[in-house]
């Protein structure tokens, strides 16, 4: 499968995530769109890792080129899980204080 | 067109459609369920790329743990009502236009990049995605980042409890 198809798919998913962050006001939906963007980059990392592996496989049958890309996806998932736990705790605390998850209420952080 | 190509197009169309539905749905619970579908289709792409370890980790961590956490918070705060405050139509239009121009720039860069013209992603074959290869590399060359990520998890847990508890 040409790598450009994978790039196009990941770019479309990423842009949908960007539009979601820009157009929605619910903090939880915005958070979900960030997860969507992270997943688009993960998919692209795996596709690139298989691309380099396929190129190196022709020269050496036992090559391990490309393992790093998939390990990086693993670490991205680790960081995303930690981020979600802290972020949802922040959203719960915000809901407890202002009884809404509308991000426009957060402008009081200014002063 | 082989079965693999057919599956690729099917999964891509399904993932883009459900990602759109995440945005369009008014009810946050429906958004979460569509996002779970997106994660399932991305896991399907991992299977096509023979990244079996990432397939199962994606299912367990994203579709299992993270999305259940989202659902839990939404139902805990009783947000599953349709009366969500909306941005004005101009703000939505501006957001859609800026996201669309970002997409346009990305696509034009990718189309004109000469390095990517004839490259292929290896489907179905190649054993680097198996748990045995990844585990050997993870525990030999990347053992320090692995241990640091455990510290990150500990600090995230402490942070979540410290933020979430009542004062």
PDB file of C-alpha atoms in Angstrom:
ATOM      1  CA  UNK A   1       0.000   0.000   0.000  1.00  0.00           C
ATOM      2  CA  UNK A   2       1.572   3.385  -0.931  1.00  0.00           C
ATOM      3  CA  UNK A   3       2.673   5.352   2.106  1.00  0.00           C
ATOM      4  CA  UNK A   4       0.851   8.428   0.822  1.00  0.00           C
ATOM      5  CA  UNK A   5      -2.514   6.816   1.488  1.00  0.00           C
ATOM      6  CA  UNK A   6      -1.569   6.366   5.111  1.00  0.00           C
ATOM      7  CA  UNK A   7      -0.282   9.932   5.323  1.00  0.00           C
ATOM      8  CA  UNK A   8      -3.521  11.219   3.815  1.00  0.00           C
ATOM      9  CA  UNK A   9      -5.649   9.210   6.246  1.00  0.00           C
ATOM     10  CA  UNK A  10      -3.640  10.375   9.266  1.00  0.00           C
ATOM     11  CA  UNK A  11      -3.756  13.989   8.071  1.00  0.00           C
ATOM     12  CA  UNK A  12      -7.530  13.853   7.616  1.00  0.00           C
ATOM     13  CA  UNK A  13      -8.022  12.402  11.102  1.00  0.00           C
ATOM     14  CA  UNK A  14      -5.665  15.011  12.579  1.00  0.00           C
ATOM     15  CA  UNK A  15      -7.510  17.852  10.854  1.00  0.00           C
ATOM     16  CA  UNK A  16     -10.854  16.560  12.109  1.00  0.00           C
ATOM     17  CA  UNK A  17      -9.352  16.664  15.593  1.00  0.00           C
ATOM     18  CA  UNK A  18      -8.164  20.248  15.063  1.00  0.00           C
ATOM     19  CA  UNK A  19     -11.599  21.335  13.848  1.00  0.00           C
ATOM     20  CA  UNK A  20     -13.152  19.689  16.894  1.00  0.00           C
ATOM     21  CA  UNK A  21     -10.852  21.527  19.275  1.00  0.00           C
ATOM     22  CA  UNK A  22     -11.643  24.823  17.549  1.00  0.00           C
ATOM     23  CA  UNK A  23     -15.414  24.479  17.206  1.00  0.00           C
ATOM     24  CA  UNK A  24     -16.684  22.696  20.321  1.00  0.00           C
ATOM     25  CA  UNK A  25     -17.128  24.248  23.750  1.00  0.00           C
ATOM     26  CA  UNK A  26     -17.537  21.129  25.854  1.00  0.00           C
ATOM     27  CA  UNK A  27     -14.200  20.460  27.587  1.00  0.00           C
ATOM     28  CA  UNK A  28     -14.656  16.688  27.427  1.00  0.00           C
ATOM     29  CA  UNK A  29     -15.256  16.727  23.659  1.00  0.00           C
ATOM     30  CA  UNK A  30     -12.139  18.871  23.213  1.00  0.00           C
ATOM     31  CA  UNK A  31     -10.192  16.336  25.238  1.00  0.00           C
ATOM     32  CA  UNK A  32     -11.526  13.526  23.047  1.00  0.00           C
ATOM     33  CA  UNK A  33     -10.441  15.384  19.930  1.00  0.00           C
ATOM     34  CA  UNK A  34      -6.918  15.608  21.361  1.00  0.00           C
ATOM     35  CA  UNK A  35      -6.998  11.831  21.782  1.00  0.00           C
ATOM     36  CA  UNK A  36      -8.061  11.572  18.137  1.00  0.00           C
ATOM     37  CA  UNK A  37      -5.057  13.648  17.044  1.00  0.00           C
ATOM     38  CA  UNK A  38      -2.712  11.471  19.125  1.00  0.00           C
ATOM     39  CA  UNK A  39      -4.129   8.374  17.458  1.00  0.00           C
ATOM     40  CA  UNK A  40      -3.639   9.836  13.986  1.00  0.00           C
ATOM     41  CA  UNK A  41       0.047  10.398  14.715  1.00  0.00           C
ATOM     42  CA  UNK A  42       0.333   6.899  16.165  1.00  0.00           C
ATOM     43  CA  UNK A  43      -1.051   5.404  12.975  1.00  0.00           C
ATOM     44  CA  UNK A  44       1.410   7.424  10.927  1.00  0.00           C
ATOM     45  CA  UNK A  45       4.349   6.302  13.091  1.00  0.00           C
ATOM     46  CA  UNK A  46       3.421   2.649  12.608  1.00  0.00           C
ATOM     47  CA  UNK A  47       3.021   3.128   8.844  1.00  0.00           C
ATOM     48  CA  UNK A  48       6.446   4.794   8.599  1.00  0.00           C
ATOM     49  CA  UNK A  49       8.033   2.058  10.690  1.00  0.00           C
ATOM     50  CA  UNK A  50       6.661  -0.561   8.282  1.00  0.00           C
ATOM     51  CA  UNK A  51       7.852   1.520   5.339  1.00  0.00           C
ATOM     52  CA  UNK A  52      11.446   1.573   6.583  1.00  0.00           C
ATOM     53  CA  UNK A  53      11.239  -2.077   7.546  1.00  0.00           C
ATOM     54  CA  UNK A  54      10.086  -3.004   4.056  1.00  0.00           C
ATOM     55  CA  UNK A  55      12.960  -1.052   2.510  1.00  0.00           C
ATOM     56  CA  UNK A  56      15.539  -2.710   4.775  1.00  0.00           C
ATOM     57  CA  UNK A  57      14.039  -6.172   4.418  1.00  0.00           C
ATOM     58  CA  UNK A  58      15.195  -6.421   0.805  1.00  0.00           C
ATOM     59  CA  UNK A  59      18.854  -6.209   1.840  1.00  0.00           C
ATOM     60  CA  UNK A  60      18.778  -8.243   5.068  1.00  0.00           C
ATOM     61  CA  UNK A  61      16.128 -10.796   5.951  1.00  0.00           C
ATOM     62  CA  UNK A  62      16.731 -10.659   9.728  1.00  0.00           C
ATOM     63  CA  UNK A  63      16.745  -6.885  10.051  1.00  0.00           C
ATOM     64  CA  UNK A  64      15.097  -5.132  12.981  1.00  0.00           C
ATOM     65  CA  UNK A  65      14.815  -1.697  11.389  1.00  0.00           C
ATOM     66  CA  UNK A  66      11.563  -0.051  12.389  1.00  0.00           C
ATOM     67  CA  UNK A  67      11.162  -1.467  15.890  1.00  0.00           C
ATOM     68  CA  UNK A  68      11.868   1.969  17.341  1.00  0.00           C
ATOM     69  CA  UNK A  69       8.854   3.485  15.613  1.00  0.00           C
ATOM     70  CA  UNK A  70       6.490   1.010  17.186  1.00  0.00           C
ATOM     71  CA  UNK A  71       8.136   1.415  20.595  1.00  0.00           C
ATOM     72  CA  UNK A  72       7.621   5.151  20.268  1.00  0.00           C
ATOM     73  CA  UNK A  73       3.914   4.525  19.715  1.00  0.00           C
ATOM     74  CA  UNK A  74       3.953   2.481  22.918  1.00  0.00           C
ATOM     75  CA  UNK A  75       5.474   5.404  24.832  1.00  0.00           C
ATOM     76  CA  UNK A  76       2.965   7.820  23.287  1.00  0.00           C
ATOM     77  CA  UNK A  77       0.185   5.604  24.617  1.00  0.00           C
ATOM     78  CA  UNK A  78       1.802   5.619  28.070  1.00  0.00           C
ATOM     79  CA  UNK A  79       1.962   9.415  28.116  1.00  0.00           C
ATOM     80  CA  UNK A  80      -1.615   9.673  26.789  1.00  0.00           C
ATOM     81  CA  UNK A  81      -2.923   7.457  29.576  1.00  0.00           C
ATOM     82  CA  UNK A  82      -1.183   9.590  32.221  1.00  0.00           C
ATOM     83  CA  UNK A  83      -2.438  12.773  30.547  1.00  0.00           C
ATOM     84  CA  UNK A  84      -6.034  11.539  30.484  1.00  0.00           C
ATOM     85  CA  UNK A  85      -6.043  10.697  34.175  1.00  0.00           C
ATOM     86  CA  UNK A  86      -4.779  14.134  35.190  1.00  0.00           C
ATOM     87  CA  UNK A  87      -6.907  15.983  32.615  1.00  0.00           C
ATOM     88  CA  UNK A  88     -10.129  14.301  33.653  1.00  0.00           C
ATOM     89  CA  UNK A  89      -9.331  15.086  37.276  1.00  0.00           C
ATOM     90  CA  UNK A  90      -8.964  18.747  36.278  1.00  0.00           C
ATOM     91  CA  UNK A  91     -12.290  18.649  34.396  1.00  0.00           C
ATOM     92  CA  UNK A  92     -14.038  17.055  37.391  1.00  0.00           C
ATOM     93  CA  UNK A  93     -12.634  19.763  39.667  1.00  0.00           C
ATOM     94  CA  UNK A  94     -13.728  22.462  37.225  1.00  0.00           C
ATOM     95  CA  UNK A  95     -17.223  20.975  37.153  1.00  0.00           C
ATOM     96  CA  UNK A  96     -17.299  20.919  40.927  1.00  0.00           C
ATOM     97  CA  UNK A  97     -16.384  24.610  41.100  1.00  0.00           C
ATOM     98  CA  UNK A  98     -18.464  26.172  38.313  1.00  0.00           C
ATOM     99  CA  UNK A  99     -21.055  23.388  37.663  1.00  0.00           C
ATOM    100  CA  UNK A 100     -20.319  23.358  33.960  1.00  0.00           C
ATOM    101  CA  UNK A 101     -17.727  21.987  31.573  1.00  0.00           C
ATOM    102  CA  UNK A 102     -18.043  24.937  29.212  1.00  0.00           C
ATOM    103  CA  UNK A 103     -14.545  26.195  28.442  1.00  0.00           C
ATOM    104  CA  UNK A 104     -15.750  29.801  28.240  1.00  0.00           C
ATOM    105  CA  UNK A 105     -16.012  29.752  32.022  1.00  0.00           C
ATOM    106  CA  UNK A 106     -12.265  29.245  32.151  1.00  0.00           C
ATOM    107  CA  UNK A 107     -11.546  32.831  31.098  1.00  0.00           C
ATOM    108  CA  UNK A 108     -11.484  33.788  34.757  1.00  0.00           C
ATOM    109  CA  UNK A 109      -7.996  32.262  34.817  1.00  0.00           C
ATOM    110  CA  UNK A 110      -6.904  35.532  33.204  1.00  0.00           C
ATOM    111  CA  UNK A 111      -7.002  37.659  36.318  1.00  0.00           C
TER     112      UNK A 111
ATOM    113  CA  UNK B   1      -8.092  -5.309  -5.852  1.00  0.00           C
ATOM    114  CA  UNK B   2      -7.136  -7.793  -3.170  1.00  0.00           C
ATOM    115  CA  UNK B   3      -8.718  -8.376   0.189  1.00  0.00           C
ATOM    116  CA  UNK B   4      -6.079  -6.280   1.945  1.00  0.00           C
ATOM    117  CA  UNK B   5      -6.719  -3.240  -0.230  1.00  0.00           C
ATOM    118  CA  UNK B   6     -10.457  -3.654   0.210  1.00  0.00           C
ATOM    119  CA  UNK B   7     -10.036  -3.818   3.991  1.00  0.00           C
ATOM    120  CA  UNK B   8      -7.801  -0.748   3.922  1.00  0.00           C
ATOM    121  CA  UNK B   9     -10.393   1.352   2.083  1.00  0.00           C
ATOM    122  CA  UNK B  10     -13.232   0.041   4.227  1.00  0.00           C
ATOM    123  CA  UNK B  11     -11.401   0.779   7.493  1.00  0.00           C
ATOM    124  CA  UNK B  12     -10.292   4.207   6.275  1.00  0.00           C
ATOM    125  CA  UNK B  13     -13.798   5.235   5.242  1.00  0.00           C
ATOM    126  CA  UNK B  14     -15.244   3.954   8.505  1.00  0.00           C
ATOM    127  CA  UNK B  15     -12.640   5.750  10.624  1.00  0.00           C
ATOM    128  CA  UNK B  16     -13.115   9.076   8.826  1.00  0.00           C
ATOM    129  CA  UNK B  17     -16.908   8.766   9.044  1.00  0.00           C
ATOM    130  CA  UNK B  18     -16.848   7.991  12.765  1.00  0.00           C
ATOM    131  CA  UNK B  19     -14.345  10.775  13.424  1.00  0.00           C
ATOM    132  CA  UNK B  20     -16.802  13.169  11.756  1.00  0.00           C
ATOM    133  CA  UNK B  21     -19.603  11.764  13.867  1.00  0.00           C
ATOM    134  CA  UNK B  22     -17.568  12.464  17.021  1.00  0.00           C
ATOM    135  CA  UNK B  23     -17.797  16.140  16.105  1.00  0.00           C
ATOM    136  CA  UNK B  24     -21.369  16.159  14.862  1.00  0.00           C
ATOM    137  CA  UNK B  25     -23.011  14.297  17.755  1.00  0.00           C
ATOM    138  CA  UNK B  26     -24.709  16.573  20.237  1.00  0.00           C
ATOM    139  CA  UNK B  27     -24.777  14.016  23.007  1.00  0.00           C
ATOM    140  CA  UNK B  28     -21.329  13.480  24.640  1.00  0.00           C
ATOM    141  CA  UNK B  29     -22.083   9.796  25.263  1.00  0.00           C
ATOM    142  CA  UNK B  30     -22.653   9.272  21.539  1.00  0.00           C
ATOM    143  CA  UNK B  31     -19.368  11.074  20.840  1.00  0.00           C
ATOM    144  CA  UNK B  32     -17.549   8.691  23.164  1.00  0.00           C
ATOM    145  CA  UNK B  33     -19.082   5.678  21.440  1.00  0.00           C
ATOM    146  CA  UNK B  34     -18.115   6.980  17.982  1.00  0.00           C
ATOM    147  CA  UNK B  35     -14.597   7.618  19.242  1.00  0.00           C
ATOM    148  CA  UNK B  36     -14.437   4.005  20.443  1.00  0.00           C
ATOM    149  CA  UNK B  37     -15.341   3.012  16.871  1.00  0.00           C
ATOM    150  CA  UNK B  38     -12.482   5.186  15.559  1.00  0.00           C
ATOM    151  CA  UNK B  39     -10.079   3.402  17.893  1.00  0.00           C
ATOM    152  CA  UNK B  40     -11.376   0.028  16.714  1.00  0.00           C
ATOM    153  CA  UNK B  41     -10.770   0.939  13.075  1.00  0.00           C
ATOM    154  CA  UNK B  42      -7.283   2.222  13.861  1.00  0.00           C
ATOM    155  CA  UNK B  43      -6.637  -1.092  15.601  1.00  0.00           C
ATOM    156  CA  UNK B  44      -7.768  -2.755  12.381  1.00  0.00           C
ATOM    157  CA  UNK B  45      -5.143  -0.744  10.525  1.00  0.00           C
ATOM    158  CA  UNK B  46      -2.527  -1.996  13.000  1.00  0.00           C
ATOM    159  CA  UNK B  47      -3.587  -5.572  12.198  1.00  0.00           C
ATOM    160  CA  UNK B  48      -3.217  -4.842   8.475  1.00  0.00           C
ATOM    161  CA  UNK B  49       0.289  -3.510   9.151  1.00  0.00           C
ATOM    162  CA  UNK B  50       1.023  -6.653  11.200  1.00  0.00           C
ATOM    163  CA  UNK B  51       1.635  -4.636  14.384  1.00  0.00           C
ATOM    164  CA  UNK B  52      -0.074  -7.149  16.630  1.00  0.00           C
ATOM    165  CA  UNK B  53       1.281  -5.886  19.933  1.00  0.00           C
ATOM    166  CA  UNK B  54       0.102  -2.347  19.230  1.00  0.00           C
ATOM    167  CA  UNK B  55      -3.260  -3.721  18.093  1.00  0.00           C
ATOM    168  CA  UNK B  56      -3.953  -5.359  21.411  1.00  0.00           C
ATOM    169  CA  UNK B  57      -2.470  -2.485  23.452  1.00  0.00           C
ATOM    170  CA  UNK B  58      -4.593  -0.002  21.504  1.00  0.00           C
ATOM    171  CA  UNK B  59      -7.714  -2.006  22.217  1.00  0.00           C
ATOM    172  CA  UNK B  60      -6.969  -2.489  25.911  1.00  0.00           C
ATOM    173  CA  UNK B  61      -5.569   0.947  26.762  1.00  0.00           C
ATOM    174  CA  UNK B  62      -7.548   3.266  24.467  1.00  0.00           C
ATOM    175  CA  UNK B  63     -10.856   1.546  23.733  1.00  0.00           C
ATOM    176  CA  UNK B  64     -10.865  -0.196  27.100  1.00  0.00           C
ATOM    177  CA  UNK B  65      -9.374   1.988  29.802  1.00  0.00           C
ATOM    178  CA  UNK B  66      -9.365   5.561  28.506  1.00  0.00           C
ATOM    179  CA  UNK B  67     -12.801   5.599  26.909  1.00  0.00           C
ATOM    180  CA  UNK B  68     -14.365   3.915  29.935  1.00  0.00           C
ATOM    181  CA  UNK B  69     -12.790   6.674  32.019  1.00  0.00           C
ATOM    182  CA  UNK B  70     -14.416   9.263  29.727  1.00  0.00           C
ATOM    183  CA  UNK B  71     -17.808   7.543  29.943  1.00  0.00           C
ATOM    184  CA  UNK B  72     -17.416   7.310  33.696  1.00  0.00           C
ATOM    185  CA  UNK B  73     -16.765  11.047  34.053  1.00  0.00           C
ATOM    186  CA  UNK B  74     -19.631  11.980  31.693  1.00  0.00           C
ATOM    187  CA  UNK B  75     -22.129   9.829  33.540  1.00  0.00           C
ATOM    188  CA  UNK B  76     -20.792  10.900  36.932  1.00  0.00           C
ATOM    189  CA  UNK B  77     -21.361  14.557  36.086  1.00  0.00           C
ATOM    190  CA  UNK B  78     -24.704  13.794  34.408  1.00  0.00           C
ATOM    191  CA  UNK B  79     -23.682  15.537  31.214  1.00  0.00           C
ATOM    192  CA  UNK B  80     -25.645  13.273  28.883  1.00  0.00           C
ATOM    193  CA  UNK B  81     -28.240  15.883  28.146  1.00  0.00           C
ATOM    194  CA  UNK B  82     -28.534  17.625  24.813  1.00  0.00           C
ATOM    195  CA  UNK B  83     -28.504  21.186  26.145  1.00  0.00           C
ATOM    196  CA  UNK B  84     -24.867  21.896  25.497  1.00  0.00           C
ATOM    197  CA  UNK B  85     -23.951  25.553  24.960  1.00  0.00           C
ATOM    198  CA  UNK B  86     -23.023  26.115  21.319  1.00  0.00           C
ATOM    199  CA  UNK B  87     -20.524  28.450  19.832  1.00  0.00           C
ATOM    200  CA  UNK B  88     -21.859  31.005  17.412  1.00  0.00           C
ATOM    201  CA  UNK B  89     -22.101  30.037  13.764  1.00  0.00           C
ATOM    202  CA  UNK B  90     -19.248  32.387  12.843  1.00  0.00           C
ATOM    203  CA  UNK B  91     -16.902  30.786  15.348  1.00  0.00           C
ATOM    204  CA  UNK B  92     -17.786  27.351  13.980  1.00  0.00           C
ATOM    205  CA  UNK B  93     -17.228  28.545  10.416  1.00  0.00           C
ATOM    206  CA  UNK B  94     -13.856  30.063  11.365  1.00  0.00           C
ATOM    207  CA  UNK B  95     -12.813  26.815  13.059  1.00  0.00           C
ATOM    208  CA  UNK B  96     -13.846  24.710  10.075  1.00  0.00           C
ATOM    209  CA  UNK B  97     -12.051  27.032   7.645  1.00  0.00           C
ATOM    210  CA  UNK B  98      -8.808  27.012   9.629  1.00  0.00           C
ATOM    211  CA  UNK B  99      -8.902  23.243  10.030  1.00  0.00           C
ATOM    212  CA  UNK B 100      -9.628  22.849   6.341  1.00  0.00           C
ATOM    213  CA  UNK B 101      -6.722  25.075   5.341  1.00  0.00           C
ATOM    214  CA  UNK B 102      -4.441  23.058   7.634  1.00  0.00           C
ATOM    215  CA  UNK B 103      -5.620  19.915   5.820  1.00  0.00           C
ATOM    216  CA  UNK B 104      -5.029  21.590   2.458  1.00  0.00           C
ATOM    217  CA  UNK B 105      -1.466  22.564   3.367  1.00  0.00           C
ATOM    218  CA  UNK B 106      -0.660  19.095   4.691  1.00  0.00           C
ATOM    219  CA  UNK B 107      -2.031  17.402   1.583  1.00  0.00           C
ATOM    220  CA  UNK B 108      -0.203  19.695  -0.803  1.00  0.00           C
ATOM    221  CA  UNK B 109       3.092  19.174   1.068  1.00  0.00           C
ATOM    222  CA  UNK B 110       2.644  15.406   0.992  1.00  0.00           C
ATOM    223  CA  UNK B 111       1.746  15.394  -2.695  1.00  0.00           C
ATOM    224  CA  UNK B 112       4.794  17.437  -3.649  1.00  0.00           C
ATOM    225  CA  UNK B 113       7.297  15.591  -1.426  1.00  0.00           C
ATOM    226  CA  UNK B 114       9.502  13.643  -3.813  1.00  0.00           C
ATOM    227  CA  UNK B 115      10.818  11.296  -1.063  1.00  0.00           C
ATOM    228  CA  UNK B 116       7.381   9.831  -0.552  1.00  0.00           C
ATOM    229  CA  UNK B 117       6.472   9.248  -4.177  1.00  0.00           C
ATOM    230  CA  UNK B 118       7.232   5.563  -4.613  1.00  0.00           C
ATOM    231  CA  UNK B 119       7.489   4.323  -1.027  1.00  0.00           C
ATOM    232  CA  UNK B 120       5.333   1.408   0.087  1.00  0.00           C
ATOM    233  CA  UNK B 121       4.225   0.446   3.583  1.00  0.00           C
ATOM    234  CA  UNK B 122       4.679  -3.270   4.106  1.00  0.00           C
ATOM    235  CA  UNK B 123       1.333  -4.949   4.730  1.00  0.00           C
ATOM    236  CA  UNK B 124       0.673  -8.360   6.295  1.00  0.00           C
ATOM    237  CA  UNK B 125       4.349  -9.385   6.447  1.00  0.00           C
ATOM    238  CA  UNK B 126       7.368  -8.324   8.506  1.00  0.00           C
ATOM    239  CA  UNK B 127       7.755  -9.517  12.067  1.00  0.00           C
ATOM    240  CA  UNK B 128       8.829  -6.335  13.871  1.00  0.00           C
ATOM    241  CA  UNK B 129       5.350  -5.792  15.302  1.00  0.00           C
ATOM    242  CA  UNK B 130       5.326  -9.081  17.165  1.00  0.00           C
ATOM    243  CA  UNK B 131       5.591  -8.992  20.933  1.00  0.00           C
ATOM    244  CA  UNK B 132       8.815 -10.994  20.972  1.00  0.00           C
ATOM    245  CA  UNK B 133      10.791  -8.476  18.858  1.00  0.00           C
ATOM    246  CA  UNK B 134       9.330  -5.433  20.618  1.00  0.00           C
ATOM    247  CA  UNK B 135       9.884  -6.904  24.077  1.00  0.00           C
ATOM    248  CA  UNK B 136      13.520  -7.728  23.390  1.00  0.00           C
ATOM    249  CA  UNK B 137      14.219  -4.199  22.196  1.00  0.00           C
ATOM    250  CA  UNK B 138      12.187  -2.597  24.970  1.00  0.00           C
ATOM    251  CA  UNK B 139      13.966  -4.426  27.754  1.00  0.00           C
ATOM    252  CA  UNK B 140      17.469  -4.153  26.327  1.00  0.00           C
ATOM    253  CA  UNK B 141      17.894  -0.751  24.685  1.00  0.00           C
ATOM    254  CA  UNK B 142      14.910   1.175  26.042  1.00  0.00           C
ATOM    255  CA  UNK B 143      14.794  -0.048  29.624  1.00  0.00           C
ATOM    256  CA  UNK B 144      15.603   3.393  31.110  1.00  0.00           C
ATOM    257  CA  UNK B 145      12.688   5.186  29.359  1.00  0.00           C
ATOM    258  CA  UNK B 146      10.461   2.284  30.358  1.00  0.00           C
ATOM    259  CA  UNK B 147      11.354   2.741  34.025  1.00  0.00           C
ATOM    260  CA  UNK B 148      10.976   6.523  33.753  1.00  0.00           C
ATOM    261  CA  UNK B 149       7.471   6.021  32.363  1.00  0.00           C
ATOM    262  CA  UNK B 150       6.604   4.090  35.522  1.00  0.00           C
ATOM    263  CA  UNK B 151       7.652   7.164  37.541  1.00  0.00           C
ATOM    264  CA  UNK B 152       5.466   9.250  35.202  1.00  0.00           C
ATOM    265  CA  UNK B 153       2.510   6.995  35.960  1.00  0.00           C
ATOM    266  CA  UNK B 154       3.130   7.272  39.688  1.00  0.00           C
ATOM    267  CA  UNK B 155       3.252  11.064  39.516  1.00  0.00           C
ATOM    268  CA  UNK B 156       0.110  11.132  37.334  1.00  0.00           C
ATOM    269  CA  UNK B 157      -1.695   8.997  39.895  1.00  0.00           C
ATOM    270  CA  UNK B 158      -0.598  11.229  42.762  1.00  0.00           C
ATOM    271  CA  UNK B 159      -1.542  14.306  40.730  1.00  0.00           C
ATOM    272  CA  UNK B 160      -4.996  12.980  39.873  1.00  0.00           C
ATOM    273  CA  UNK B 161      -5.736  12.168  43.498  1.00  0.00           C
ATOM    274  CA  UNK B 162      -4.366  15.507  44.735  1.00  0.00           C
ATOM    275  CA  UNK B 163      -6.381  17.480  42.172  1.00  0.00           C
ATOM    276  CA  UNK B 164      -9.543  15.451  42.545  1.00  0.00           C
ATOM    277  CA  UNK B 165      -9.916  15.345  46.298  1.00  0.00           C
ATOM    278  CA  UNK B 166     -12.243  17.721  48.093  1.00  0.00           C
ATOM    279  CA  UNK B 167     -10.602  20.571  49.941  1.00  0.00           C
TER     280      UNK B 167
END
